[in-house]
Tab-separated table of N, CA and C in Angstrom:
chain	number	residue	atom	x	y	z
N	1	MET	N	10.666	-44.772	-26.284
N	1	MET	CA	9.402	-44.704	-25.785
N	1	MET	C	7.738	-44.830	-26.302
N	2	SER	N	6.945	-45.658	-25.886
N	2	SER	CA	6.089	-45.488	-28.181
N	2	SER	C	5.603	-43.366	-27.330
N	3	PRO	N	4.720	-43.562	-28.496
N	3	PRO	CA	4.162	-42.218	-28.658
N	3	PRO	C	2.853	-42.594	-27.444
N	4	GLU	N	2.807	-43.183	-27.550
N	4	GLU	CA	1.057	-43.140	-26.366
N	4	GLU	C	1.781	-43.144	-24.831
N	5	VAL	N	2.720	-43.039	-24.901
N	5	VAL	CA	2.954	-43.419	-23.538
N	5	VAL	C	3.692	-41.512	-22.868
N	6	LEU	N	4.490	-41.449	-24.276
N	6	LEU	CA	5.251	-39.570	-24.316
N	6	LEU	C	3.894	-38.760	-24.283
N	7	VAL	N	2.688	-39.269	-24.961
N	7	VAL	CA	1.840	-37.854	-24.985
N	7	VAL	C	1.308	-37.752	-24.231
N	8	GLY	N	0.168	-39.268	-23.609
N	8	GLY	CA	-0.862	-39.334	-21.826
N	8	GLY	C	1.001	-38.538	-20.484
N	9	GLY	N	1.876	-38.525	-20.881
N	9	GLY	CA	2.912	-38.062	-20.487
N	9	GLY	C	2.608	-36.628	-20.096
N	10	ILE	N	2.600	-36.235	-21.441
N	10	ILE	CA	2.320	-34.146	-21.417
N	10	ILE	C	1.078	-33.241	-20.886
N	11	LEU	N	-0.087	-35.005	-21.295
N	11	LEU	CA	-1.199	-34.667	-21.269
N	11	LEU	C	-1.679	-34.704	-19.792
N	12	PHE	N	-1.536	-35.126	-18.628
N	12	PHE	CA	-0.476	-35.573	-17.164
N	12	PHE	C	0.224	-33.791	-17.170
N	13	LEU	N	1.040	-33.795	-17.183
N	13	LEU	CA	1.044	-32.702	-16.570
N	13	LEU	C	0.737	-31.467	-16.780
N	14	ALA	N	0.448	-31.638	-17.947
N	14	ALA	CA	-0.643	-30.309	-18.521
N	14	ALA	C	-1.506	-30.029	-17.690
N	15	CYS	N	-2.684	-31.113	-17.477
N	15	CYS	CA	-2.956	-31.099	-16.547
N	15	CYS	C	-3.225	-30.839	-15.017
N	16	LEU	N	-2.192	-30.712	-14.816
N	16	LEU	CA	-1.384	-31.293	-13.442
N	16	LEU	C	-1.712	-28.896	-13.059
N	17	ALA	N	-0.453	-29.065	-13.772
N	17	ALA	CA	-0.070	-27.908	-14.415
N	17	ALA	C	-1.665	-27.034	-13.676
N	18	VAL	N	-2.480	-27.327	-14.746
N	18	VAL	CA	-4.326	-26.328	-14.778
N	18	VAL	C	-4.505	-26.412	-13.027
N	19	THR	N	-4.664	-27.550	-12.520
N	19	THR	CA	-4.810	-28.066	-11.672
N	19	THR	C	-3.716	-27.263	-10.801
N	20	ALA	N	-2.673	-26.868	-10.476
N	20	ALA	CA	-1.509	-26.509	-9.615
N	20	ALA	C	-1.967	-25.200	-9.835
N	21	GLU	N	-2.540	-24.204	-11.067
N	21	GLU	CA	-2.762	-23.048	-11.327
N	21	GLU	C	-4.176	-22.253	-10.309
N	22	LEU	N	-4.798	-23.300	-10.242
N	22	LEU	CA	-5.997	-23.108	-10.506
N	22	LEU	C	-6.596	-22.924	-8.255
N	23	ALA	N	-5.694	-23.558	-8.090
N	23	ALA	CA	-5.840	-24.260	-6.381
N	23	ALA	C	-5.306	-23.707	-5.893
N	24	ALA	N	-4.046	-22.974	-6.558
N	24	ALA	CA	-3.422	-21.196	-6.168
N	24	ALA	C	-4.342	-20.169	-6.085
N	25	ARG	N	-4.872	-20.131	-7.238
N	25	ARG	CA	-5.855	-18.824	-7.378
N	25	ARG	C	-7.451	-18.890	-6.466
N	26	ALA	N	-7.405	-20.298	-5.836
N	26	ALA	CA	-8.898	-20.320	-5.288
N	26	ALA	C	-8.144	-20.204	-3.788
N	27	TRP	N	-7.071	-21.094	-3.362
N	27	TRP	CA	-6.218	-20.754	-1.776
N	27	TRP	C	-6.099	-18.613	-1.545
N	28	LEU	N	-5.072	-18.563	-3.009
N	28	LEU	CA	-5.235	-16.639	-2.703
N	28	LEU	C	-6.510	-15.679	-2.904
N	29	SER	N	-7.890	-16.713	-3.151
N	29	SER	CA	-8.587	-15.485	-3.538
N	29	SER	C	-9.591	-15.595	-1.503
N	30	ARG	N	-9.224	-16.640	-1.206
N	30	ARG	CA	-9.071	-16.693	0.061
N	30	ARG	C	-9.329	-16.307	1.153
N	31	PHE	N	-7.865	-16.876	0.848
N	31	PHE	CA	-6.526	-16.255	2.217
N	31	PHE	C	-5.694	-15.401	1.879
N	32	GLY	N	-5.424	-15.229	0.634
N	32	GLY	CA	-4.177	-14.263	0.265
N	32	GLY	C	-4.935	-12.522	0.663
N	33	ARG	N	-3.963	-12.126	0.559
N	33	ARG	CA	-4.133	-10.567	0.642
N	33	ARG	C	-3.366	-9.670	-0.449
N	34	TYR	N	-4.160	-7.682	-0.219
N	34	TYR	CA	-3.796	-7.313	-1.457
N	34	TYR	C	-3.408	-5.924	-0.527
N	35	TYR	N	-2.053	-6.349	-1.948
N	35	TYR	CA	-1.634	-4.804	-0.779
N	35	TYR	C	-1.575	-3.808	-2.135
N	36	ALA	N	-1.941	-2.149	-1.973
N	36	ALA	CA	-1.271	-1.597	-3.466
N	36	ALA	C	0.319	-1.530	-3.167
N	37	TRP	N	0.631	-1.474	-1.930
N	37	TRP	CA	2.609	-1.493	-2.381
N	37	TRP	C	2.916	-2.119	-1.420
N	38	PRO	N	4.621	-2.851	-1.943
N	38	PRO	CA	4.651	-4.132	-1.383
N	38	PRO	C	5.057	-3.519	-0.216
N	39	PRO	N	4.468	-4.651	1.554
N	39	PRO	CA	4.614	-3.705	2.913
N	39	PRO	C	6.004	-3.909	3.315
N	40	HIS	N	6.432	-2.808	3.975
N	40	HIS	CA	7.974	-2.334	4.184
N	40	HIS	C	8.972	-2.452	2.920
N	41	ALA	N	8.308	-1.977	1.872
N	41	ALA	CA	8.999	-1.437	1.094
N	41	ALA	C	9.950	0.031	1.200
N	42	ARG	N	10.827	0.176	1.101
N	42	ARG	CA	11.576	1.284	1.084
N	42	ARG	C	12.613	2.031	-0.403
N	43	LEU	N	12.341	3.254	-0.446
N	43	LEU	CA	13.071	3.402	-1.807
N	43	LEU	C	13.033	5.164	-1.668
N	44	HIS	N	15.076	5.299	-1.489
N	44	HIS	CA	15.875	6.332	-1.412
N	44	HIS	C	15.749	7.267	-2.575
N	45	LEU	N	15.487	8.281	-3.240
N	45	LEU	CA	15.971	8.892	-4.608
N	45	LEU	C	17.125	9.577	-4.342
N	46	SER	N	17.774	9.774	-4.947
N	46	SER	CA	18.521	11.405	-5.408
N	46	SER	C	18.492	12.455	-6.423
N	47	THR	N	17.989	13.153	-5.933
N	47	THR	CA	17.831	13.826	-7.478
N	47	THR	C	18.234	14.698	-7.898
N	48	ASP	N	18.719	14.463	-9.423
N	48	ASP	CA	19.112	15.901	-10.601
N	48	ASP	C	19.020	17.345	-9.971
N	49	ARG	N	20.019	17.865	-8.926
N	49	ARG	CA	19.357	19.283	-8.366
N	49	ARG	C	19.678	20.673	-9.601
N	50	GLU	N	20.291	20.285	-10.864
N	50	GLU	CA	20.031	21.254	-11.559
N	50	GLU	C	19.219	20.471	-12.592
N	51	ALA	N	18.686	19.752	-12.765
N	51	ALA	CA	17.076	19.136	-13.578
N	51	ALA	C	16.267	19.781	-12.897
N	52	VAL	N	16.088	19.515	-11.487
N	52	VAL	CA	14.867	19.899	-11.094
N	52	VAL	C	15.256	20.583	-9.014
N	53	PRO	N	15.298	21.782	-9.336
N	53	PRO	CA	16.384	22.588	-8.433
N	53	PRO	C	14.922	22.500	-7.488
N	54	GLU	N	13.716	22.222	-7.545
N	54	GLU	CA	13.147	23.085	-6.547
N	54	GLU	C	12.493	21.846	-6.143
N	55	LEU	N	13.223	20.240	-6.203
N	55	LEU	CA	12.511	18.995	-5.924
N	55	LEU	C	13.153	19.047	-3.683
N	56	GLU	N	13.907	17.887	-2.898
N	56	GLU	CA	14.461	17.894	-2.596
N	56	GLU	C	15.184	17.383	-2.811
N	57	PRO	N	16.777	17.051	-1.791
N	57	PRO	CA	17.468	16.904	-2.656
N	57	PRO	C	17.591	15.419	-2.898
N	58	LEU	N	16.938	14.645	-1.555
N	58	LEU	CA	16.976	13.149	-1.450
N	58	LEU	C	15.436	12.969	-0.689
N	59	VAL	N	14.957	11.907	-1.928
N	59	VAL	CA	13.427	11.262	-1.652
N	59	VAL	C	12.876	9.909	-1.358
N	60	ARG	N	12.840	10.621	-0.208
N	60	ARG	CA	12.545	9.168	0.911
N	60	ARG	C	10.930	8.252	1.053
N	61	ILE	N	10.749	7.144	-0.009
N	61	ILE	CA	9.515	6.578	-0.122
N	61	ILE	C	9.420	5.058	0.483
N	62	GLU	N	8.629	5.711	1.998
N	62	GLU	CA	8.847	3.730	2.840
N	62	GLU	C	6.904	3.661	3.374
N	63	PHE	N	7.271	2.364	2.879
N	63	PHE	CA	5.939	1.900	3.190
N	63	PHE	C	5.874	1.253	4.205
N	64	ASN	N	5.119	1.014	5.643
N	64	ASN	CA	4.228	0.579	6.345
N	64	ASN	C	4.399	-1.200	6.165
N	65	ALA	N	4.494	-2.016	7.467
N	65	ALA	CA	3.207	-3.154	7.027
N	65	ALA	C	1.857	-3.617	6.424
N	66	ASP	N	1.516	-2.167	6.280
N	66	ASP	CA	0.152	-2.968	5.429
N	66	ASP	C	-0.194	-2.844	4.075
N	67	GLY	N	1.381	-1.314	3.956
N	67	GLY	CA	1.445	-1.740	2.624
N	67	GLY	C	1.401	-0.193	1.735
N	68	GLU	N	1.386	0.709	3.120
N	68	GLU	CA	0.671	2.398	2.608
N	68	GLU	C	1.930	3.310	3.216
N	69	ARG	N	2.025	4.415	2.170
N	69	ARG	CA	3.140	5.256	2.384
N	69	ARG	C	2.948	5.985	3.773
N	70	GLY	N	3.322	5.907	4.349
N	70	GLY	CA	3.470	6.516	6.031
N	70	GLY	C	4.305	5.434	6.799
N	71	GLY	N	4.023	5.721	7.839
N	71	GLY	CA	4.946	5.435	9.193
N	71	GLY	C	3.992	5.081	9.941
N	72	PRO	N	4.871	3.633	10.431
N	72	PRO	CA	3.984	2.612	11.307
N	72	PRO	C	3.356	2.339	11.687
N	73	LEU	N	1.855	2.090	11.927
N	73	LEU	CA	0.961	1.616	12.906
N	73	LEU	C	1.154	1.817	14.038
N	74	PRO	N	1.106	2.631	15.512
N	74	PRO	CA	1.688	2.670	15.892
N	74	PRO	C	0.864	0.955	17.251
N	75	ARG	N	1.034	-0.048	18.026
N	75	ARG	CA	1.502	-1.008	18.226
N	75	ARG	C	-0.064	-1.200	19.247
N	76	ASP	N	-0.296	-0.264	19.697
N	76	ASP	CA	-2.046	-0.369	20.551
N	76	ASP	C	-3.066	0.806	19.432
N	77	TRP	N	-3.317	-0.060	18.548
N	77	TRP	CA	-4.277	1.301	17.506
N	77	TRP	C	-5.387	1.535	17.828
N	78	ARG	N	-5.945	1.025	19.106
N	78	ARG	CA	-7.527	0.923	19.153
N	78	ARG	C	-7.914	2.329	19.380
N	79	ASP	N	-6.791	3.152	19.979
N	79	ASP	CA	-7.702	4.339	20.490
N	79	ASP	C	-6.848	5.579	19.264
N	80	THR	N	-6.130	5.159	17.527
N	80	THR	CA	-5.953	5.809	16.853
N	80	THR	C	-7.448	5.745	15.854
N	81	TYR	N	-7.173	7.287	15.547
N	81	TYR	CA	-7.860	7.884	14.048
N	81	TYR	C	-7.419	7.926	12.883
N	82	ARG	N	-8.014	7.049	11.757
N	82	ARG	CA	-6.969	6.220	10.564
N	82	ARG	C	-8.256	6.607	9.694
N	83	VAL	N	-7.062	7.213	8.979
N	83	VAL	CA	-7.622	7.278	7.547
N	83	VAL	C	-6.012	6.778	6.678
N	84	LEU	N	-6.988	7.275	5.271
N	84	LEU	CA	-6.307	6.003	4.263
N	84	LEU	C	-6.625	6.827	2.869
N	85	VAL	N	-5.509	7.510	2.576
N	85	VAL	CA	-5.606	7.867	1.128
N	85	VAL	C	-5.353	7.396	-0.176
N	86	ALA	N	-6.522	7.739	-1.292
N	86	ALA	CA	-6.194	6.773	-1.935
N	86	ALA	C	-6.566	7.396	-3.222
N	87	GLY	N	-5.724	7.425	-4.695
N	87	GLY	CA	-6.446	7.886	-5.475
N	87	GLY	C	-5.155	7.830	-6.637
N	88	GLY	N	-4.818	9.268	-7.496
N	88	GLY	CA	-3.981	8.930	-8.194
N	88	GLY	C	-2.336	9.746	-7.734
N	89	SER	N	-1.783	10.611	-9.066
N	89	SER	CA	-0.444	10.494	-8.712
N	89	SER	C	-1.126	11.780	-7.425
N	90	VAL	N	-1.755	12.675	-7.292
N	90	VAL	CA	-1.622	13.823	-6.735
N	90	VAL	C	-1.665	13.603	-5.441
N	91	ALA	N	-2.531	12.201	-5.197
N	91	ALA	CA	-2.188	11.642	-3.859
N	91	ALA	C	-1.382	10.889	-3.841
N	92	GLU	N	-0.295	9.898	-4.320
N	92	GLU	CA	1.140	9.344	-4.388
N	92	GLU	C	2.391	10.563	-4.035
N	93	CYS	N	2.288	11.968	-4.499
N	93	CYS	CA	3.874	12.380	-3.851
N	93	CYS	C	4.479	11.575	-4.150
N	94	TRP	N	4.927	11.096	-5.873
N	94	TRP	CA	6.094	11.014	-6.270
N	94	TRP	C	7.399	10.556	-5.979
N	95	PHE	N	7.577	12.679	-6.185
N	95	PHE	CA	9.116	12.773	-5.974
N	95	PHE	C	9.009	13.831	-4.656
N	96	ILE	N	8.109	13.093	-3.794
N	96	ILE	CA	8.236	14.388	-2.589
N	96	ILE	C	8.894	13.581	-1.518
N	97	ASP	N	9.588	14.304	-0.513
N	97	ASP	CA	10.379	13.239	0.323
N	97	ASP	C	8.971	12.884	1.281
N	98	GLN	N	9.168	11.831	1.753
N	98	GLN	CA	8.072	11.261	2.352
N	98	GLN	C	7.608	12.545	3.981
N	99	PRO	N	8.433	13.278	4.370
N	99	PRO	CA	7.670	13.797	5.249
N	99	PRO	C	7.542	15.171	4.684
N	100	SER	N	7.456	15.567	3.941
N	100	SER	CA	6.416	17.434	3.096
N	100	SER	C	5.652	16.370	1.814
N	101	THR	N	5.410	15.802	1.757
N	101	THR	CA	3.792	14.798	1.192
N	101	THR	C	2.917	15.679	1.951
N	102	TRP	N	1.818	15.598	1.194
N	102	TRP	CA	0.538	16.163	1.903
N	102	TRP	C	0.105	14.945	2.861
N	103	PRO	N	-0.241	13.974	3.051
N	103	PRO	CA	-0.979	13.044	3.665
N	103	PRO	C	0.076	13.443	5.185
N	104	GLN	N	1.296	13.165	5.098
N	104	GLN	CA	2.496	13.073	5.882
N	104	GLN	C	2.533	14.562	6.820
N	105	VAL	N	1.958	15.970	5.926
N	105	VAL	CA	1.390	17.237	6.517
N	105	VAL	C	-0.086	16.869	7.194
N	106	MET	N	-0.913	16.157	7.053
N	106	MET	CA	-2.641	16.119	7.427
N	106	MET	C	-2.136	15.514	9.277
N	107	GLU	N	-1.028	14.264	9.007
N	107	GLU	CA	-1.500	13.827	9.704
N	107	GLU	C	-0.614	14.270	10.884
N	108	ARG	N	0.688	15.434	10.818
N	108	ARG	CA	1.601	16.270	12.146
N	108	ARG	C	0.143	17.336	12.251
N	109	SER	N	-0.661	18.018	11.821
N	109	SER	CA	-1.700	18.696	11.879
N	109	SER	C	-2.675	17.989	12.619
N	110	LEU	N	-3.517	17.075	12.188
N	110	LEU	CA	-4.231	16.644	13.238
N	110	LEU	C	-3.351	15.628	14.821
N	111	ASN	N	-2.752	15.271	14.705
N	111	ASN	CA	-1.615	14.835	15.883
N	111	ASN	C	-1.942	15.886	17.028
N	112	GLU	N	-2.224	17.408	16.909
N	112	GLU	CA	-2.274	18.642	17.614
N	112	GLU	C	-2.668	17.940	18.745
N	113	PRO	N	-2.666	18.798	19.630
N	113	PRO	CA	-3.330	17.967	20.916
N	113	PRO	C	-4.827	18.763	20.588
N	114	ALA	N	-5.045	20.300	19.920
N	114	ALA	CA	-6.172	20.403	20.230
N	114	ALA	C	-7.050	19.606	19.093
N	115	ASN	N	-7.052	19.339	17.549
N	115	ASN	CA	-7.462	18.052	17.292
N	115	ASN	C	-7.427	16.827	17.836
N	116	LEU	N	-6.626	16.762	18.902
N	116	LEU	CA	-6.885	14.800	19.366
N	116	LEU	C	-7.791	15.391	20.040
N	117	GLU	N	-8.124	16.130	20.897
N	117	GLU	CA	-9.372	16.245	22.321
N	117	GLU	C	-10.237	16.668	20.934
N	118	LYS	N	-10.283	17.417	19.580
N	118	LYS	CA	-11.452	17.708	18.620
N	118	LYS	C	-12.057	15.839	18.523
N	119	LEU	N	-10.894	15.147	18.156
N	119	LEU	CA	-11.917	13.989	17.772
N	119	LEU	C	-11.774	12.874	18.618
N	120	GLY	N	-11.352	13.460	19.404
N	120	GLY	CA	-12.006	12.213	20.989
N	120	GLY	C	-10.982	11.058	21.274
N	121	VAL	N	-9.370	11.340	20.367
N	121	VAL	CA	-8.242	9.744	20.476
N	121	VAL	C	-6.838	10.002	21.101
N	122	SER	N	-6.482	9.608	20.925
N	122	SER	CA	-4.890	9.847	21.566
N	122	SER	C	-4.056	10.478	20.478
N	123	ARG	N	-4.204	9.308	19.362
N	123	ARG	CA	-2.781	9.816	18.113
N	123	ARG	C	-3.982	9.304	16.531
N	124	VAL	N	-3.220	10.492	15.410
N	124	VAL	CA	-3.852	9.697	13.624
N	124	VAL	C	-2.707	9.702	13.020
N	125	HIS	N	-3.797	8.354	12.714
N	125	HIS	CA	-2.394	7.612	11.914
N	125	HIS	C	-2.577	7.685	10.455
N	126	VAL	N	-2.089	8.720	9.095
N	126	VAL	CA	-2.190	8.242	7.837
N	126	VAL	C	-1.552	7.742	6.652
N	127	GLY	N	-2.069	6.817	5.881
N	127	GLY	CA	-1.734	5.791	5.196
N	127	GLY	C	-1.744	6.035	3.518
N	128	SER	N	-1.017	6.053	2.925
N	128	SER	CA	-1.075	6.285	1.574
N	128	SER	C	-1.198	5.240	1.381
N	129	ILE	N	-2.262	5.023	-0.019
N	129	ILE	CA	-2.020	3.517	-1.779
N	129	ILE	C	-2.061	3.835	-2.565
N	130	ALA	N	-2.403	5.111	-2.230
N	130	ALA	CA	-2.507	6.196	-4.358
N	130	ALA	C	-1.075	5.569	-4.890
N	131	ARG	N	-2.086	5.252	-5.942
N	131	ARG	CA	-0.991	5.127	-7.370
N	131	ARG	C	-0.974	5.866	-8.174
N	132	SER	N	-0.184	6.370	-9.270
N	132	SER	CA	-0.036	7.487	-10.780
N	132	SER	C	-0.216	6.714	-11.749
N	133	LEU	N	-1.182	6.859	-12.194
N	133	LEU	CA	-1.322	6.227	-13.318
N	133	LEU	C	-2.851	5.876	-13.904
N	134	ILE	N	-3.817	5.541	-12.701
N	134	ILE	CA	-5.141	4.826	-12.318
N	134	ILE	C	-6.498	5.554	-12.548
N	135	ALA	N	-6.817	4.891	-13.349
N	135	ALA	CA	-8.521	5.908	-13.165
N	135	ALA	C	-9.200	4.940	-11.921
N	136	CYS	N	-10.237	5.873	-12.458
N	136	CYS	CA	-11.435	6.127	-10.988
N	136	CYS	C	-11.482	4.410	-10.222
N	137	GLU	N	-12.300	3.469	-12.132
N	137	GLU	CA	-11.926	2.178	-11.677
N	137	GLU	C	-11.422	1.717	-10.991
N	138	HIS	N	-10.269	1.848	-11.606
N	138	HIS	CA	-9.064	1.001	-10.768
N	138	HIS	C	-8.974	0.956	-8.732
N	139	VAL	N	-9.223	2.454	-8.401
N	139	VAL	CA	-8.814	3.167	-7.716
N	139	VAL	C	-10.167	2.339	-6.602
N	140	ASP	N	-11.512	1.745	-7.069
N	140	ASP	CA	-12.672	0.932	-6.602
N	140	ASP	C	-12.272	0.243	-6.262
N	141	ARG	N	-11.811	-0.692	-7.538
N	141	ARG	CA	-11.272	-1.449	-7.713
N	141	ARG	C	-10.114	-2.422	-5.944
N	142	MET	N	-8.574	-0.794	-5.879
N	142	MET	CA	-8.273	-1.236	-4.948
N	142	MET	C	-8.692	-1.449	-4.007
N	143	LEU	N	-10.028	-0.455	-3.573
N	143	LEU	CA	-10.334	-0.039	-2.420
N	143	LEU	C	-10.808	-1.391	-2.208
N	144	ASP	N	-11.424	-2.358	-3.435
N	144	ASP	CA	-12.997	-3.617	-3.160
N	144	ASP	C	-11.960	-4.584	-2.484
N	145	ARG	N	-10.118	-4.813	-2.774
N	145	ARG	CA	-9.591	-5.711	-2.212
N	145	ARG	C	-8.791	-5.042	-0.887
N	146	VAL	N	-8.239	-3.849	-0.835
N	146	VAL	CA	-8.016	-3.615	0.672
N	146	VAL	C	-8.628	-3.259	1.318
N	147	LEU	N	-9.590	-2.785	1.802
N	147	LEU	CA	-10.083	-2.946	2.637
N	147	LEU	C	-10.975	-3.506	3.275
N	148	PRO	N	-11.119	-5.133	3.073
N	148	PRO	CA	-11.295	-6.186	4.036
N	148	PRO	C	-10.332	-6.580	4.955
N	149	ARG	N	-8.949	-5.638	4.671
N	149	ARG	CA	-7.622	-6.534	5.344
N	149	ARG	C	-8.217	-5.503	6.884
N	150	TYR	N	-8.551	-3.674	6.892
N	150	TYR	CA	-8.914	-3.072	7.977
N	150	TYR	C	-10.179	-3.094	8.818
N	151	GLU	N	-9.695	-3.796	10.108
N	151	GLU	CA	-10.664	-3.791	10.954
N	151	GLU	C	-11.185	-2.344	11.235
N	152	ARG	N	-10.555	-1.441	11.005
N	152	ARG	CA	-11.238	-0.044	10.854
N	152	ARG	C	-11.342	1.225	11.315
N	153	LEU	N	-11.995	2.242	10.046
N	153	LEU	CA	-10.553	2.992	9.578
N	153	LEU	C	-11.875	4.265	9.702
């Protein structure tokens, strides 16, 4: 094989790789969806009771179809008041079992009949996209990318 053919083949492959990368980026920016957490991911952690006796022995961290830590969105969500929690580690509640996190406690409180009546809805859903160790500008950027997916919050 001559050196010209070899160099031409390498240049062709390099151009092909760059074109594929640019096409993928264009497609993702137009049609791709951004999630703070992987949809439907589940993580169950056991804590060392001797090292951290104040934590619950089992920590469930479960994400719904929207990549939010929280329960699944009801099928008929039009009459649902949606709350989206964003922020850092205090909002993320990483080593706290799902039902004990403050967003889930807030959801249970808002789903009490008197509160539902005040809100004029049949259900409240609270989901969290919070991530530890991120700065405010990163939360802002995350919201810029996530919020277009939501019809109503």
